[in-house]
XYZ file of C-alpha atoms in Angstrom:
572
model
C 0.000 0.000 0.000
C 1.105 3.448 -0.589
C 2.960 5.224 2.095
C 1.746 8.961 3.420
C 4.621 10.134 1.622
C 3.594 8.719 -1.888
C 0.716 10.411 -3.795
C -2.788 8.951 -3.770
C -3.307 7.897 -8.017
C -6.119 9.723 -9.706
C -8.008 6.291 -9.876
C -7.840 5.153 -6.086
C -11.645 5.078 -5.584
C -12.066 8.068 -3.503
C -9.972 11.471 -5.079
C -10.883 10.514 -8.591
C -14.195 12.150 -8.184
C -13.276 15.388 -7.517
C -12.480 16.523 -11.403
C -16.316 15.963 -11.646
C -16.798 18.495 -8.579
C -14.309 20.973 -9.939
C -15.784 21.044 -13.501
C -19.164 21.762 -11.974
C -17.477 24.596 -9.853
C -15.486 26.563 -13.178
C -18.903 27.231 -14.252
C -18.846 31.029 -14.628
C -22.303 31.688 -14.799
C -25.906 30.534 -13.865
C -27.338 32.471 -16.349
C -26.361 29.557 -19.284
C -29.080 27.525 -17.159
C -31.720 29.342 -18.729
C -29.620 30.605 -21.793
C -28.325 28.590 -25.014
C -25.274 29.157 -26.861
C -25.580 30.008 -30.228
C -22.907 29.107 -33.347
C -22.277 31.998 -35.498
C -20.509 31.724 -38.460
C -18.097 34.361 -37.483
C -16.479 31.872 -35.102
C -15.550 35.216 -33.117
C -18.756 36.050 -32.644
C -21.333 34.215 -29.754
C -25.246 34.470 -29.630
C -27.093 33.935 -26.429
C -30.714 32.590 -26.350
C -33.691 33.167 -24.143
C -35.283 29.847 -23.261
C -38.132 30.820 -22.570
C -38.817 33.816 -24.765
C -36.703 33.064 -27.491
C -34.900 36.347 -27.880
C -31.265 36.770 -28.655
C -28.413 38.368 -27.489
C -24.712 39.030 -27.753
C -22.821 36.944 -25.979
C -19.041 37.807 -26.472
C -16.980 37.427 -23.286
C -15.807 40.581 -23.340
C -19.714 41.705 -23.180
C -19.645 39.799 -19.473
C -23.047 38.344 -18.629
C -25.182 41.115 -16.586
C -27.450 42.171 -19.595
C -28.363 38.686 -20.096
C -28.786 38.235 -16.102
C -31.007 41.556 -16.339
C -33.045 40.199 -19.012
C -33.516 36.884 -17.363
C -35.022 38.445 -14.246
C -37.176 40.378 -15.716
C -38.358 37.666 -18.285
C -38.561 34.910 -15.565
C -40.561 37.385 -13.229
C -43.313 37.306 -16.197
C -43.482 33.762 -16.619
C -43.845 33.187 -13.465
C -46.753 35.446 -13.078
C -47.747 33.791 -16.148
C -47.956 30.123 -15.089
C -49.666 31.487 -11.475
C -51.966 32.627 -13.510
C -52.836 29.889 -15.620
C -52.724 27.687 -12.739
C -55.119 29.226 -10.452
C -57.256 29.777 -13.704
C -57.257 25.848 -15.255
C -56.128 23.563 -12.357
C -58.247 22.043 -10.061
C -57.816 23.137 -6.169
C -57.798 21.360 -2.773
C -59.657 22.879 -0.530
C -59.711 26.157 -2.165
C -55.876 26.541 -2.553
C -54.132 25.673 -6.218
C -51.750 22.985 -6.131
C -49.193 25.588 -7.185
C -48.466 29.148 -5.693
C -45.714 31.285 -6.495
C -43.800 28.360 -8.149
C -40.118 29.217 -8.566
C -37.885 26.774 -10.852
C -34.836 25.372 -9.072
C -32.671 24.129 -12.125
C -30.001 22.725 -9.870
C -32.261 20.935 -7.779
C -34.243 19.574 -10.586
C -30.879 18.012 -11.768
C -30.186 16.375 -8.572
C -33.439 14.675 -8.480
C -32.961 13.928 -12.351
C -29.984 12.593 -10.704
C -31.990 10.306 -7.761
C -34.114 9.159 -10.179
C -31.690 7.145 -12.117
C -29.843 5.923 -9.519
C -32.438 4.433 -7.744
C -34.442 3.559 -10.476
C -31.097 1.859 -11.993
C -31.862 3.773 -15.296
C -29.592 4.211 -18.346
C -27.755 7.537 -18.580
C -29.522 7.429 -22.187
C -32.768 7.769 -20.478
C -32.380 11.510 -20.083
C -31.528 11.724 -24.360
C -35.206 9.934 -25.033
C -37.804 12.115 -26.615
C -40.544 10.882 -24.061
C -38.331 11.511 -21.074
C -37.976 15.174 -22.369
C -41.287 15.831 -22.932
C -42.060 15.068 -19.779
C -39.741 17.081 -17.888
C -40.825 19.980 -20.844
C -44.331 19.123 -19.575
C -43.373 19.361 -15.456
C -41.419 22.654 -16.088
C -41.366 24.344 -19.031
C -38.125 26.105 -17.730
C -36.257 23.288 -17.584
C -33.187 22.981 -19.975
C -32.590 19.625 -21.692
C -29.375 17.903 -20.698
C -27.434 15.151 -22.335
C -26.348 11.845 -21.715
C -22.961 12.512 -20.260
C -24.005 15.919 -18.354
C -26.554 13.442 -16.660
C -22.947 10.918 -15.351
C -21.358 13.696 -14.712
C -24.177 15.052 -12.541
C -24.306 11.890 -10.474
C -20.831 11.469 -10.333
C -20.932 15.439 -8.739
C -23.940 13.993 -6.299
C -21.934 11.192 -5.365
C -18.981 13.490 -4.041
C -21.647 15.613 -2.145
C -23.210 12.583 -0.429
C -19.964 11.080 0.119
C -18.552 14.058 2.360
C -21.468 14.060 4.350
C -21.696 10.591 4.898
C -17.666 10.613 5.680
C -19.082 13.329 8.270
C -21.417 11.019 9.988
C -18.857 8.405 10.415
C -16.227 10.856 11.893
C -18.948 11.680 14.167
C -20.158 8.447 15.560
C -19.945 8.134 18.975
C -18.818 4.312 19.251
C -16.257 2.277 17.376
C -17.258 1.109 13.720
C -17.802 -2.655 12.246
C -17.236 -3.493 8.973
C -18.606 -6.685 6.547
C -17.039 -7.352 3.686
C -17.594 -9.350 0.473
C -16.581 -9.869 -3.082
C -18.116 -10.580 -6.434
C -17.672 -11.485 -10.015
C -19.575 -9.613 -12.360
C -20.696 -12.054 -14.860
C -20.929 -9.104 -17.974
C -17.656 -7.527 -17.495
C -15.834 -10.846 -15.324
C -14.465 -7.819 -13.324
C -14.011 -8.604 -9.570
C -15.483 -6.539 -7.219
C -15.051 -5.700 -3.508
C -18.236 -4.088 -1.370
C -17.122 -3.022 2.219
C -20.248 -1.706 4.574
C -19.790 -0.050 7.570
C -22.025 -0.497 10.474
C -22.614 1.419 13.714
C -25.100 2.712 16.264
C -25.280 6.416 16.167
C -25.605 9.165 19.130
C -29.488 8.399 19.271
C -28.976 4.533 19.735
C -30.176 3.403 15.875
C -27.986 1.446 14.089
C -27.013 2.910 10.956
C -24.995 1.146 7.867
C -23.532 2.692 4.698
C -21.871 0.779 1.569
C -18.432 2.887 2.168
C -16.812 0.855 -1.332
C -18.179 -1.084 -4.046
C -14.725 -0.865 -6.327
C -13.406 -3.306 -9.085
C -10.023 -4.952 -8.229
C -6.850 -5.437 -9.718
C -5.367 -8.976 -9.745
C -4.418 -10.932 -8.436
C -7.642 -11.013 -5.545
C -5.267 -12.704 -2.714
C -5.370 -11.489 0.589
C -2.730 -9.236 0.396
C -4.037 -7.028 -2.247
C -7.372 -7.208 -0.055
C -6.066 -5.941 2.976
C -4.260 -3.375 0.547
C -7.671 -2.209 -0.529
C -9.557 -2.105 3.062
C -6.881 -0.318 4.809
C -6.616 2.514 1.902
C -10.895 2.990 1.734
C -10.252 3.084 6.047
C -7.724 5.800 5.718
C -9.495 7.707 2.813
C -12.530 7.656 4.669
C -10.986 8.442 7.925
C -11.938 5.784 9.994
C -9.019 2.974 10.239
C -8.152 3.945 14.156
C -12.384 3.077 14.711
C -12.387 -0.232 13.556
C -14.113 -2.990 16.084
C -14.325 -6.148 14.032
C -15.074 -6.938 10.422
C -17.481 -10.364 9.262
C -16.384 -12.390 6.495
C -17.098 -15.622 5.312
C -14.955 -18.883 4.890
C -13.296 -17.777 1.903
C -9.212 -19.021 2.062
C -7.624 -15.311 1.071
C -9.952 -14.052 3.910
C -7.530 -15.306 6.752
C -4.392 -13.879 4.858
C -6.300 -10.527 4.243
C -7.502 -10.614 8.562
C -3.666 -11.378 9.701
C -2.427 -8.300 7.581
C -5.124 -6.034 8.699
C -4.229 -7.184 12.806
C -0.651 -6.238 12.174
C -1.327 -3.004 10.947
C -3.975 -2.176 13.599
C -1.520 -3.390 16.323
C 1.075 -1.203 14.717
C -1.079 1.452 15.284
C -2.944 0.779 18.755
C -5.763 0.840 16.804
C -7.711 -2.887 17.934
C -9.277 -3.588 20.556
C -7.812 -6.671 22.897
C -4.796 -7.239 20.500
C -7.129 -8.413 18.168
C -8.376 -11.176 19.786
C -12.259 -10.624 18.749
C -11.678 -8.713 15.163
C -12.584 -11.791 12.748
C -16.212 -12.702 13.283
C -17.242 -15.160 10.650
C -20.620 -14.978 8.505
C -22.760 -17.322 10.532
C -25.539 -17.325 7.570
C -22.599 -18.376 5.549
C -21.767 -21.510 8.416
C -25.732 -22.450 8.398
C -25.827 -22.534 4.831
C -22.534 -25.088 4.998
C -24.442 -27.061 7.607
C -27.584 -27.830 5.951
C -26.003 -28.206 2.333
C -23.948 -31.249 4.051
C -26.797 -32.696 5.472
C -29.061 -32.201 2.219
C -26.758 -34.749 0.267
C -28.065 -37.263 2.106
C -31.748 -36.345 1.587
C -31.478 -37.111 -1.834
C -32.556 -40.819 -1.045
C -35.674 -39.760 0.615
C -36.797 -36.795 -2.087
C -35.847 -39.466 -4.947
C -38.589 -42.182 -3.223
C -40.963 -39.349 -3.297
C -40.529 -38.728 -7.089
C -41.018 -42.565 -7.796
C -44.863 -41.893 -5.886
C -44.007 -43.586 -2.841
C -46.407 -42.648 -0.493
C -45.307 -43.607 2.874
C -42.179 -41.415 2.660
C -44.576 -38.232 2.586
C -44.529 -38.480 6.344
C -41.181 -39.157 6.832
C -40.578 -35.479 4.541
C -42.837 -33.895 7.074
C -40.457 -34.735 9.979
C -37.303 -34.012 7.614
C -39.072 -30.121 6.974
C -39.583 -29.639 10.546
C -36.388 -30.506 11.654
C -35.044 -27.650 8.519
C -37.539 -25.428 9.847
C -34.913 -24.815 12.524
C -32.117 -24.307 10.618
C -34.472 -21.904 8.426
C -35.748 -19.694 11.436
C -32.462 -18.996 12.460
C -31.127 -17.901 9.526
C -33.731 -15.373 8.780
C -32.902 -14.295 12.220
C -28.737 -14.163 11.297
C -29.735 -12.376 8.175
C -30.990 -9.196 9.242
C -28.912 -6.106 8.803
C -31.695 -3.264 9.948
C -31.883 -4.341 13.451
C -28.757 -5.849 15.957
C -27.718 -9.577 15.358
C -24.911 -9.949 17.490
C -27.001 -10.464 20.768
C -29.201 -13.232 18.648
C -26.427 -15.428 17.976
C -25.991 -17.389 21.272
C -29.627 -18.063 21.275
C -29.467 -18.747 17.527
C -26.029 -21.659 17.925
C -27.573 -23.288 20.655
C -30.888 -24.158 19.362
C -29.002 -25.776 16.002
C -26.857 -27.359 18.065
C -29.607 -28.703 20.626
C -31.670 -29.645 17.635
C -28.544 -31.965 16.164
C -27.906 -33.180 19.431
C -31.395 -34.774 19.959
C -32.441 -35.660 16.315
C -29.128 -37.693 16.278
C -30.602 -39.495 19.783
C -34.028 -39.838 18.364
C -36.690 -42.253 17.047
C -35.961 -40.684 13.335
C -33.529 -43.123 12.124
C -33.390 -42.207 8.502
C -32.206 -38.920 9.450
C -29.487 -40.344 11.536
C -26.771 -40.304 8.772
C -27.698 -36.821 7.325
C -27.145 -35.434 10.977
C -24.032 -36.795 11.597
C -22.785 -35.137 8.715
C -24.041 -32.176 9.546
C -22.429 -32.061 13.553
C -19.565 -32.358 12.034
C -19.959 -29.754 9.917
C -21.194 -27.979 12.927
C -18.007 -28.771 14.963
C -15.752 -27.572 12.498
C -16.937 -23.854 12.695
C -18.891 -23.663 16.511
C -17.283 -26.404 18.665
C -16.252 -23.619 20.050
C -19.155 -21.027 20.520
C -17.879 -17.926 19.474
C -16.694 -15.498 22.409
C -17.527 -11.993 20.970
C -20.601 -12.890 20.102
C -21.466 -14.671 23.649
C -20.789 -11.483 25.415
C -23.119 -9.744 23.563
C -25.793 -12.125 25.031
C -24.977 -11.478 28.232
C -25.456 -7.970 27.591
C -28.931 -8.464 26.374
C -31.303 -8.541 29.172
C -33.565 -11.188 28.450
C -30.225 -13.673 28.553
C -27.503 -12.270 30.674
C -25.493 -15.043 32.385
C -28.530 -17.158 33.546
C -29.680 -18.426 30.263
C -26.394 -18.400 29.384
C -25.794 -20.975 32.241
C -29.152 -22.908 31.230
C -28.299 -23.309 27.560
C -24.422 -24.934 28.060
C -25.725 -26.574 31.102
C -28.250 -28.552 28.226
C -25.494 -29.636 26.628
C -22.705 -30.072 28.370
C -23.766 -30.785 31.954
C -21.420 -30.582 34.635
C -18.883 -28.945 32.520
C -21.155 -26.041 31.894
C -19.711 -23.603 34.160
C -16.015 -24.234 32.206
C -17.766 -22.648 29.057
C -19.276 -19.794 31.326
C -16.518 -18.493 33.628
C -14.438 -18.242 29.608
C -17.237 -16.398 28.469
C -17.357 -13.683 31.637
C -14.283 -13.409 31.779
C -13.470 -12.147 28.094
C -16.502 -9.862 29.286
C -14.438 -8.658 31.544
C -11.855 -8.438 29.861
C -13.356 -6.433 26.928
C -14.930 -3.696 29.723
C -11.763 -3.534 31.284
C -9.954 -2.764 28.035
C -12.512 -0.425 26.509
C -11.364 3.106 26.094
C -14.472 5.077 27.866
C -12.664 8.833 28.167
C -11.770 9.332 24.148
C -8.319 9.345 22.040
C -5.571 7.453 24.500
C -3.660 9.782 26.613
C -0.075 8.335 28.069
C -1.573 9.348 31.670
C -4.984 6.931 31.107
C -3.132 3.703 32.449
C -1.938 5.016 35.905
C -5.384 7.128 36.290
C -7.239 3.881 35.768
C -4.262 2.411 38.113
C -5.176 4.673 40.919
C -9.156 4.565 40.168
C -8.681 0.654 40.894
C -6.536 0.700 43.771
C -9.640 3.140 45.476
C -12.397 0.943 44.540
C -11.202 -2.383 44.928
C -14.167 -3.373 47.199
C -17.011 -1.479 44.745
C -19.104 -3.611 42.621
C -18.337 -2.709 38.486
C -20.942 -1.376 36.501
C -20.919 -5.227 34.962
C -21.310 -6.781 38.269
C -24.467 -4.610 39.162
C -25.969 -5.639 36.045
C -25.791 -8.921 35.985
C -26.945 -8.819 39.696
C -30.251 -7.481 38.642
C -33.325 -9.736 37.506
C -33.517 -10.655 33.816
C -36.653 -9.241 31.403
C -38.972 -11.642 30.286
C -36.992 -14.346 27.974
C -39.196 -13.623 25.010
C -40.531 -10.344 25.609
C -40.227 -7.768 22.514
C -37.957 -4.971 23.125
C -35.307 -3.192 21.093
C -32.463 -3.415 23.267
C -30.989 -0.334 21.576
C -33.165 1.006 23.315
C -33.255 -0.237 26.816
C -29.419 0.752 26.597
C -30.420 4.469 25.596
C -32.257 4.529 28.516
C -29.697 2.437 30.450
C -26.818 4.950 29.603
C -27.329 7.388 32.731
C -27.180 4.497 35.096
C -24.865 2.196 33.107
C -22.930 5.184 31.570
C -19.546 2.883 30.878
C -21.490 -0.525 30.383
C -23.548 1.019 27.396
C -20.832 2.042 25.743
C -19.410 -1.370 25.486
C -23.166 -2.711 24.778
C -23.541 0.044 21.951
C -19.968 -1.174 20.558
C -21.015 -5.057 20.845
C -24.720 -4.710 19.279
C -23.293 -3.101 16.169
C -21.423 -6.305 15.034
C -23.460 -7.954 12.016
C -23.403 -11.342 12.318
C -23.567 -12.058 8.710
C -22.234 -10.451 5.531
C -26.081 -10.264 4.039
C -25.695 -6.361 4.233
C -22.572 -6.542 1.590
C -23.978 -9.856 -0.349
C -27.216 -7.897 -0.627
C -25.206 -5.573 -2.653
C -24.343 -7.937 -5.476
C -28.123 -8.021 -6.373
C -28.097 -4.237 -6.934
C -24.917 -4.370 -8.882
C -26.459 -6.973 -11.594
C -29.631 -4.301 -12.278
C -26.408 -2.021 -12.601
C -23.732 -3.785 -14.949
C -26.244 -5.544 -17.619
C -25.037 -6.360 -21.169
C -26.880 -3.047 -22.506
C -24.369 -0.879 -19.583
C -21.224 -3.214 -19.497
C -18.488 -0.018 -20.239
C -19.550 1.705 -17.585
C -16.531 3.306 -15.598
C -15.952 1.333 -12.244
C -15.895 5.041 -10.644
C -19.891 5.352 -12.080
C -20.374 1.846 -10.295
C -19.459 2.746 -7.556
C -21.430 5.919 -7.710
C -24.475 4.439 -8.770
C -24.108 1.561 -6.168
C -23.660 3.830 -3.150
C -26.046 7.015 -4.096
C -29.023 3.959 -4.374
C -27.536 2.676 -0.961
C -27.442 6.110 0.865
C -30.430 7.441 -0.466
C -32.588 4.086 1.276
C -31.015 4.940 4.180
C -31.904 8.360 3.858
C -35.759 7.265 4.008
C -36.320 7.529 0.043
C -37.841 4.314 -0.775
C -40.463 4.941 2.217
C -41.017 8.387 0.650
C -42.302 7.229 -2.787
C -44.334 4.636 -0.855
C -42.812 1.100 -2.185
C -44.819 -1.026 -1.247
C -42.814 -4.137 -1.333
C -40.157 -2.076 0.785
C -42.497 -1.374 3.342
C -43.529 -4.880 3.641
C -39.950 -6.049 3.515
C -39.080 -3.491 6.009
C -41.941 -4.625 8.357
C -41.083 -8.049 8.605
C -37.389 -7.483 9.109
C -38.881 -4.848 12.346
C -41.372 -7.824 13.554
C -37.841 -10.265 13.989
C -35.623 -7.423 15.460
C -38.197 -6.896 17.987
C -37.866 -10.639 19.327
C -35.335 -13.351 20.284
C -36.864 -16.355 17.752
């Protein structure tokens, strides 16, 4: 990767958009909004024409602009009085008021919604070139000005830089560390590999917020290296590589190579948390998916009798669907990305691993093989549950270390409490090593020195709360939420909590993505610039979170988006 010393190339991903910003700002003059250039044959010589009225002026540069700015007002003024007119004339009214009053045209913002409305509708540029399209706009305002093809990339390319600062902005300003999922893909139209990186966080009013931070085409080769090359350069352009917390990946091999690199140069920088020790967190949708794919190749038996018109198996596929049913409920539950995962998947392990557990002991022999396959499957990824992710159970209160208790006690008897005091005490350790009082100060170690000595015999802020009663085990709550409210008593615990319940649990949120880029790259818009991609990709992904798709009343989004709300708001 390039050192600070080295300059940034033109086509890093980030910098490369700003030519688009700086030819929109060497404009000289808004008055070519609602004026066209003439050719003259004296080549010398430059005509200027009213849009609206159709008159013409001289346009020479050493003429300047203010007669044509003084004509504009005045012209504007009357068709503005004119279209009132009309309108309170001709259009209907609601409730005695016209549907428009003192309209004013806003050619710039016109543009920018021109601009939303091929992004999210994944249009072609061309769109904006098509005689229908412009005699609609000519229809919605005859003021506006027709623009081409490539003035309508350029425009989004322009919008892209505007979102992107402020975006950039609410990341510098989140008051928690940031989690990251990250995914690749291979587009099948342009066999470019691409990288999407999300980031994910809960923001100063508890909601947890994500934004696609990089959706860029790679150079080979796509090893982990080069990876790791790529992540820590979008961290560092986007300012946020000392607020990293942990990234999810799935299985992929260059994924370990890429994690290792990334630890060193966090270490390097004392920017991870717990020398790295809970950075990885692998895609658990990802793990299910392995899990029941083992177990399915021995189904084949069962579904192939059922083919032939055996009737006596239908019963034993009833038993074979319930048993799935598990594996299916908890990975709608894993796949979420709009509400907090990370305190789900204790809950989520444990009933797929009870469920293996006592199929495999059952009456059910024909599933016996298939199962066995799977636990091992199972014990190749969550022998071990995964510690990170444990601790934010605890820290939900519905669970906290009593469930906790009950659920390894199920399975492992006796040797429960083994599981549990490893599982505290990386709790413990994580609160301990938090930083709660800002950017590290070379004094923070002996004040927390002296804080301890004084308060040996006080209770933590972790002890008190696991001392308290737990909330009903399936009770609905957003426990966002019941750590906003938790902050003034818990003021250093719900930090951690806020830190924890932004992990995603699965890489759905960057896989997602990949759906979005296919509407994008299609045979018909294969040469598009991987800088437009990435426009595109993001403006659509920023503008959802900015409400849009609720605005123009989807209805299909609102449906999606209320049964993603009706899981958040329980355990399963």
């Amino acid at each position: 990767m390039a050192s600070s010393n080295t300059p940034i190339p033109v086509d890093d991903g980030f910098n490369e958009y700003e030519s688009a910003v700086k030819h929109q700002k060497s404009t000289t003059s808004k008055v070519w909004d609602e004026m066209t250039k003439l050719e003259c044959e004296n080549k010398n010589e430059l005509k200027a024409q009213c849009n609206h009225c159709k008159t013409v002026f001289s346009a020479k540069s050493s003429s300047g602009t203010s007669h044509l700015r003084r004509h504009l007002n005045s012209c504007l003024k009357k068709a503005s009085k004119d279209i009132t007119q009309y309108t309170i004339a001709n259009q209907p009214s609601l409730g005695g008021v016209p549907f428009i009053k003192n309209y004013k045209f806003d050619a710039d913002e016109c543009r920018q919604a021109i601009s939303i409305f091929l992004v999210c509708g994944k249009h072609s540029f061309r769109t904006v070139d098509e005689p229908g399209f412009r005699h609609m706009m000519r229809i919605a305002s005859p003021n506006f000005k027709n623009i081409s093809r490539h003035i309508a990339a350029r425009d989004v390319l322009m919008y892209y830089a505007k979102e992107r600062d402020r975006v950039k902005e609410e990341l510098a300003k989140a008051p928690g560390l940031i989690c990251l999922t990250s995914d690749n893909w291979n587009s099948e139209h342009t066999n470019d590999e691409y990288i999407c990186i999300t980031a994910h966080w809960v923001d100063k009013y508890w909601k947890l917020q994500k934004r696609i931070i990089r959706f860029r085409a790679l150079f080979p080769p796509y090893d982990g290296l080069n990876i790791a090359d790529e992540l820590v350069l979008c961290l560092s352009q986007w300012g946020i590589d000392k607020k990293i917390f942990s990234i999810t990946l799935d299985n992929a091999s260059y994924n370990d190579v890429m994690v290792s690199c990334l630890k060193n140069r966090f270490r390097a920088n004392r920017a991870i948390l717990c020398d790295g020790a809970f950075f990885q967190v692998r895609c658990c949708a990802h793990i299910l998916n392995l899990i029941v794919k083992s177990g399915l190749e021995l189904a084949d038996d069962v579904v192939a009798k059922i083919r032939n018109g055996i009737n006596e198996e239908w019963r034993n596929v009833a038993i074979l669907c319930k048993f799935l049913k598990v594996f299916y409920d908890v990975t709608c539950v894993f796949s979420g990305s709009n509400y907090p995962t990370a305190n789900l998947y204790f809950r989520g392990v444990w009933k797929v691993h009870k469920v293996l557990l006592d199929t495999v002991k059952g009456p059910y022999s024909f599933l016996t093989p298939m199962v066995k396959q799977m636990q091992e499957k199972f014990n190749k990824y969550w022998a071990e549950y995964s510690l990170i992710l444990s601790c934010a159970a605890i820290l939900d209160p519905r669970y906290k270390l009593n469930y906790v208790q009950y659920c390894f006690t199920t399975i492992y008897g006796i040797h429960a409490s083994d599981f549990v005091e490893t599982i505290l005490s990386n709790l413990r350790l994580l609160f301990d090593d938090a930083d709660f009082g800002g950017d590290f100060d070379e004094s923070d170690d002996y004040k927390r020195y002296l804080n301890e000595s004084s308060t040996r015999s006080e209770k933590s802020q972790l002890d008190i709360y696991l001392e308290e009663p737990e909330l009903e085990l399936n009770s609905q709550i957003d426990v966002l939420d019941y750590w906003s409210k938790s902050s003034v008593r818990y003021n250093e615990l719900s930090l951690l909590a806020r830190d924890l319940l932004a992990i995603p649990i699965s890489t759905v949120a960057s896989e997602s993505t990949f759906s979005m880029g296919k509407k994008v790259i299609t045979p018909l818009r294969s040469s598009l610039k991987p800088k437009t991609v990435q426009a595109v990709v993001c403006l659509d992904d920023w503008m959802r979170a900015k409400g849009f798709s609720t605005e123009i009343g989807c209805k299909n989004d609102e449906d999606d988006e209320d049964d993603e709300d009706d899981v958040s708001s329980i355990a399963f």
